[in-house]
GROMACS .gro file of C-alpha atoms in nm:
model
  207
    1MET     CA    1  -0.497  21.999  17.567
    2LYS     CA    2  -0.406  22.281  17.756
    3PRO     CA    3  -0.052  22.332  17.792
    4SER     CA    4   0.106  22.436  18.134
    5THR     CA    5   0.065  22.800  18.126
    6ASP     CA    6   0.415  22.882  18.239
    7LEU     CA    7   0.590  22.639  18.068
    8SER     CA    8   0.388  22.724  17.742
    9SER     CA    9   0.474  23.111  17.806
   10LEU     CA   10   0.846  23.004  17.844
   11THR     CA   11   0.820  22.774  17.520
   12SER     CA   12   0.702  23.088  17.338
   13THR     CA   13   0.945  23.313  17.442
   14LEU     CA   14   1.222  23.050  17.372
   15GLU     CA   15   1.069  22.998  16.996
   16GLU     CA   16   1.056  23.391  16.981
   17ASN     CA   17   1.439  23.463  17.071
   18MET     CA   18   1.600  23.140  16.959
   19ASN     CA   19   1.353  23.028  16.664
   20LEU     CA   20   1.361  22.657  16.801
   21SER     CA   21   1.151  22.517  16.518
   22ASP     CA   22   1.427  22.625  16.261
   23LEU     CA   23   1.695  22.414  16.468
   24GLY     CA   24   1.523  22.085  16.455
   25ILE     CA   25   1.259  21.891  16.238
   26THR     CA   26   0.881  21.862  16.359
   27LYS     CA   27   0.727  21.534  16.324
   28HIS     CA   28   0.364  21.412  16.360
   29PHE     CA   29   0.275  21.098  16.542
   30LYS     CA   30  -0.067  20.901  16.542
   31SER     CA   31  -0.204  20.779  16.910
   32GLY     CA   32  -0.045  20.489  17.031
   33GLU     CA   33   0.300  20.531  16.790
   34THR     CA   34   0.636  20.530  16.964
   35ILE     CA   35   0.826  20.866  17.000
   36VAL     CA   36   1.127  20.745  17.180
   37SER     CA   37   1.245  20.369  17.239
   38GLU     CA   38   1.356  20.243  17.545
   39ASN     CA   39   1.729  20.159  17.522
   40ALA     CA   40   1.754  20.332  17.209
   41PRO     CA   41   2.055  20.606  17.140
   42VAL     CA   42   1.946  20.979  17.201
   43ARG     CA   43   2.034  21.204  16.880
   44SER     CA   44   1.778  21.438  16.919
   45ILE     CA   45   1.572  21.634  17.181
   46PRO     CA   46   1.188  21.591  17.163
   47ILE     CA   47   0.965  21.891  17.245
   48VAL     CA   48   0.579  21.845  17.246
   49THR     CA   49   0.399  22.113  17.042
   50ALA     CA   50   0.053  21.964  16.994
   51GLY     CA   51  -0.111  21.681  17.192
   52SER     CA   52   0.014  21.458  17.450
   53VAL     CA   53   0.294  21.182  17.539
   54LYS     CA   54   0.328  20.935  17.789
   55VAL     CA   55   0.656  20.829  17.906
   56MET     CA   56   0.702  20.520  18.052
   57GLN     CA   57   0.968  20.263  18.189
   58SER     CA   58   0.972  19.894  18.168
   59ASP     CA   59   1.109  19.612  18.407
   60ASP     CA   60   1.285  19.300  18.319
   61THR     CA   61   0.932  19.102  18.267
   62TYR     CA   62   0.857  19.402  18.032
   63LYS     CA   63   0.572  19.534  18.255
   64GLU     CA   64   0.559  19.918  18.170
   65MET     CA   65   0.471  20.168  18.426
   66VAL     CA   66   0.366  20.536  18.340
   67LEU     CA   67   0.618  20.812  18.484
   68TYR     CA   68   0.455  21.146  18.357
   69TYR     CA   69   0.319  21.305  18.092
   70LEU     CA   70   0.419  21.561  17.845
   71GLN     CA   71   0.222  21.861  17.718
   72PRO     CA   72   0.263  22.114  17.463
   73GLY     CA   73   0.565  22.316  17.527
   74GLU     CA   74   0.726  22.014  17.740
   75THR     CA   75   1.023  21.812  17.671
   76CYS     CA   76   1.126  21.463  17.835
   77ILE     CA   77   1.412  21.569  18.088
   78MET     CA   78   1.511  21.185  18.095
   79SER     CA   79   1.602  21.203  17.709
   80PHE     CA   80   1.727  21.564  17.740
   81LEU     CA   81   1.989  21.424  18.012
   82SER     CA   82   2.058  21.077  17.794
   83GLY     CA   83   2.142  21.293  17.485
   84LEU     CA   84   2.329  21.540  17.656
   85TYR     CA   85   2.571  21.261  17.820
   86HIS     CA   86   2.552  21.059  17.502
   87ASP     CA   87   2.358  20.770  17.680
   88ALA     CA   88   2.085  20.536  17.578
   89SER     CA   89   1.722  20.624  17.654
   90LYS     CA   90   1.631  20.483  17.994
   91VAL     CA   91   1.232  20.545  17.882
   92LYS     CA   92   0.979  20.509  17.634
   93ALA     CA   93   0.755  20.790  17.506
   94VAL     CA   94   0.416  20.712  17.328
   95ALA     CA   95   0.202  20.958  17.200
   96GLU     CA   96  -0.117  20.957  17.403
   97GLU     CA   97  -0.323  21.092  17.120
   98ASP     CA   98  -0.227  21.256  16.790
   99SER     CA   99   0.075  21.473  16.858
  100GLU     CA  100   0.346  21.693  16.692
  101VAL     CA  101   0.707  21.683  16.813
  102LEU     CA  102   0.964  21.898  16.765
  103PHE     CA  103   1.331  21.703  16.733
  104ILE     CA  104   1.625  21.941  16.834
  105PRO     CA  105   1.956  21.749  16.732
  106VAL     CA  106   2.179  21.669  17.045
  107ASP     CA  107   2.490  21.846  16.893
  108LYS     CA  108   2.286  22.185  16.906
  109ILE     CA  109   2.209  22.151  17.300
  110HIS     CA  110   2.563  22.283  17.419
  111ASP     CA  111   2.538  22.568  17.189
  112LEU     CA  112   2.168  22.652  17.325
  113ILE     CA  113   2.257  22.626  17.680
  114ARG     CA  114   2.583  22.847  17.650
  115GLU     CA  115   2.437  23.106  17.407
  116HIS     CA  116   2.099  23.138  17.584
  117PRO     CA  117   2.033  23.144  17.976
  118GLU     CA  118   1.631  23.132  17.915
  119TRP     CA  119   1.727  22.775  17.760
  120LEU     CA  120   1.853  22.656  18.069
  121ASN     CA  121   1.596  22.850  18.272
  122TYR     CA  122   1.369  22.640  18.052
  123ILE     CA  123   1.522  22.285  18.121
  124PHE     CA  124   1.548  22.372  18.515
  125ARG     CA  125   1.192  22.457  18.511
  126ILE     CA  126   1.116  22.138  18.358
  127TYR     CA  127   1.339  21.941  18.562
  128HIS     CA  128   1.171  22.067  18.841
  129LYS     CA  129   0.807  21.967  18.742
  130ARG     CA  130   0.926  21.619  18.646
  131PHE     CA  131   1.106  21.564  18.975
  132ILE     CA  132   0.779  21.642  19.175
  133GLU     CA  133   0.606  21.397  18.943
  134LEU     CA  134   0.863  21.126  19.018
  135LEU     CA  135   0.849  21.192  19.342
  136SER     CA  136   0.442  21.126  19.353
  137VAL     CA  137   0.480  20.818  19.154
  138VAL     CA  138   0.748  20.671  19.422
  139ASP     CA  139   0.545  20.757  19.703
  140ALA     CA  140   0.233  20.573  19.529
  141VAL     CA  141   0.432  20.269  19.436
  142ALA     CA  142   0.576  20.260  19.803
  143PHE     CA  143   0.282  20.368  20.027
  144LYS     CA  144  -0.047  20.383  19.859
  145LYS     CA  145  -0.279  20.060  19.831
  146MET     CA  146  -0.331  19.981  19.444
  147ASP     CA  147  -0.683  20.115  19.451
  148GLU     CA  148  -0.543  20.434  19.557
  149ARG     CA  149  -0.314  20.452  19.276
  150LEU     CA  150  -0.585  20.325  19.016
  151LEU     CA  151  -0.789  20.635  19.108
  152GLN     CA  152  -0.511  20.871  19.104
  153PHE     CA  153  -0.412  20.734  18.778
  154LEU     CA  154  -0.746  20.783  18.639
  155GLN     CA  155  -0.779  21.135  18.749
  156LYS     CA  156  -0.433  21.248  18.638
  157ARG     CA  157  -0.500  21.094  18.271
  158CYS     CA  158  -0.887  21.255  18.275
  159GLU     CA  159  -0.672  21.576  18.370
  160VAL     CA  160  -0.417  21.549  18.071
  161MET     CA  161  -0.700  21.424  17.832
  162GLU     CA  162  -0.948  21.706  17.950
  163THR     CA  163  -1.233  21.453  17.975
  164ASP     CA  164  -1.398  21.257  18.222
  165THR     CA  165  -1.450  20.945  18.001
  166LEU     CA  166  -1.146  20.766  17.930
  167ALA     CA  167  -1.148  20.507  17.647
  168MET     CA  168  -0.903  20.227  17.800
  169THR     CA  169  -0.959  19.834  17.862
  170HIS     CA  170  -0.888  19.649  18.197
  171ASP     CA  171  -0.583  19.505  18.021
  172GLN     CA  172  -0.431  19.853  17.945
  173LEU     CA  173  -0.475  19.983  18.283
  174ALA     CA  174  -0.313  19.678  18.446
  175GLN     CA  175   0.000  19.707  18.200
  176GLU     CA  176  -0.006  20.080  18.289
  177LEU     CA  177   0.011  20.026  18.668
  178GLY     CA  178   0.213  19.700  18.666
  179THR     CA  179  -0.033  19.461  18.782
  180ALA     CA  180  -0.295  19.196  18.674
  181ARG     CA  181  -0.606  19.253  18.504
  182GLU     CA  182  -0.811  19.079  18.733
  183VAL     CA  183  -0.671  19.330  19.024
  184ILE     CA  184  -0.791  19.592  18.808
  185SER     CA  185  -1.157  19.464  18.744
  186ARG     CA  186  -1.201  19.388  19.083
  187LEU     CA  187  -1.098  19.724  19.198
  188LEU     CA  188  -1.316  19.906  18.944
  189LYS     CA  189  -1.592  19.714  19.024
  190LYS     CA  190  -1.575  19.824  19.372
  191MET     CA  191  -1.497  20.185  19.291
  192GLU     CA  192  -1.842  20.173  19.074
  193GLU     CA  193  -2.016  20.036  19.383
  194LYS     CA  194  -1.910  20.322  19.601
  195GLY     CA  195  -2.014  20.560  19.290
  196LEU     CA  196  -1.663  20.687  19.212
  197VAL     CA  197  -1.682  20.566  18.861
  198ARG     CA  198  -1.927  20.445  18.600
  199LEU     CA  199  -1.797  20.157  18.381
  200GLY     CA  200  -1.885  20.107  17.993
  201ARG     CA  201  -1.773  19.884  17.730
  202ASN     CA  202  -1.413  19.968  17.747
  203LYS     CA  203  -1.487  20.297  17.896
  204ILE     CA  204  -1.481  20.459  18.230
  205THR     CA  205  -1.639  20.759  18.338
  206LEU     CA  206  -1.519  20.947  18.661
  207MET     CA  207  -1.776  21.060  18.872
   0.00000   0.00000   0.00000
């Protein structure tokens, strides 16, 4: 997993100048483990230091949709804002692969903002990136057909995982895109006929 170059460089600078690792606790998560729970109090801000994390939101029927991915050097801006204003988490964060996360207590955030301008720059950079990604999600849901959304999702996930082949079931895809398994299976079959993907047993390869 390669982090975003600019953010990785900025995070390294923060660690160098502020000793971020000394301010919090580092924890390790296996793929699929929940890092931040939806509607739970946010007492610390997570910063991914290794691996990758997907951030999701669910509706009243418990259907989930992936909003964006966190790479090394990135934090979840939704968790940051919830922690800053003592609100419950509006999202769920799950390890996409085995990951390492640094948790910085919320009570240290105000001091970081006040004493280190570079920390505020980091937060604004993250906020801008997440805002663009969320606009993309809104655009996909509002204006794109499900086949376009499915292909875009597969491309993004392959980019994050740095692979052309994803180990995913049709059920998992349906859950993360908020639709039915039958819809995903039908669309994947059509995509395979067009030469866009190659389907295997619980595997999907982008062509």
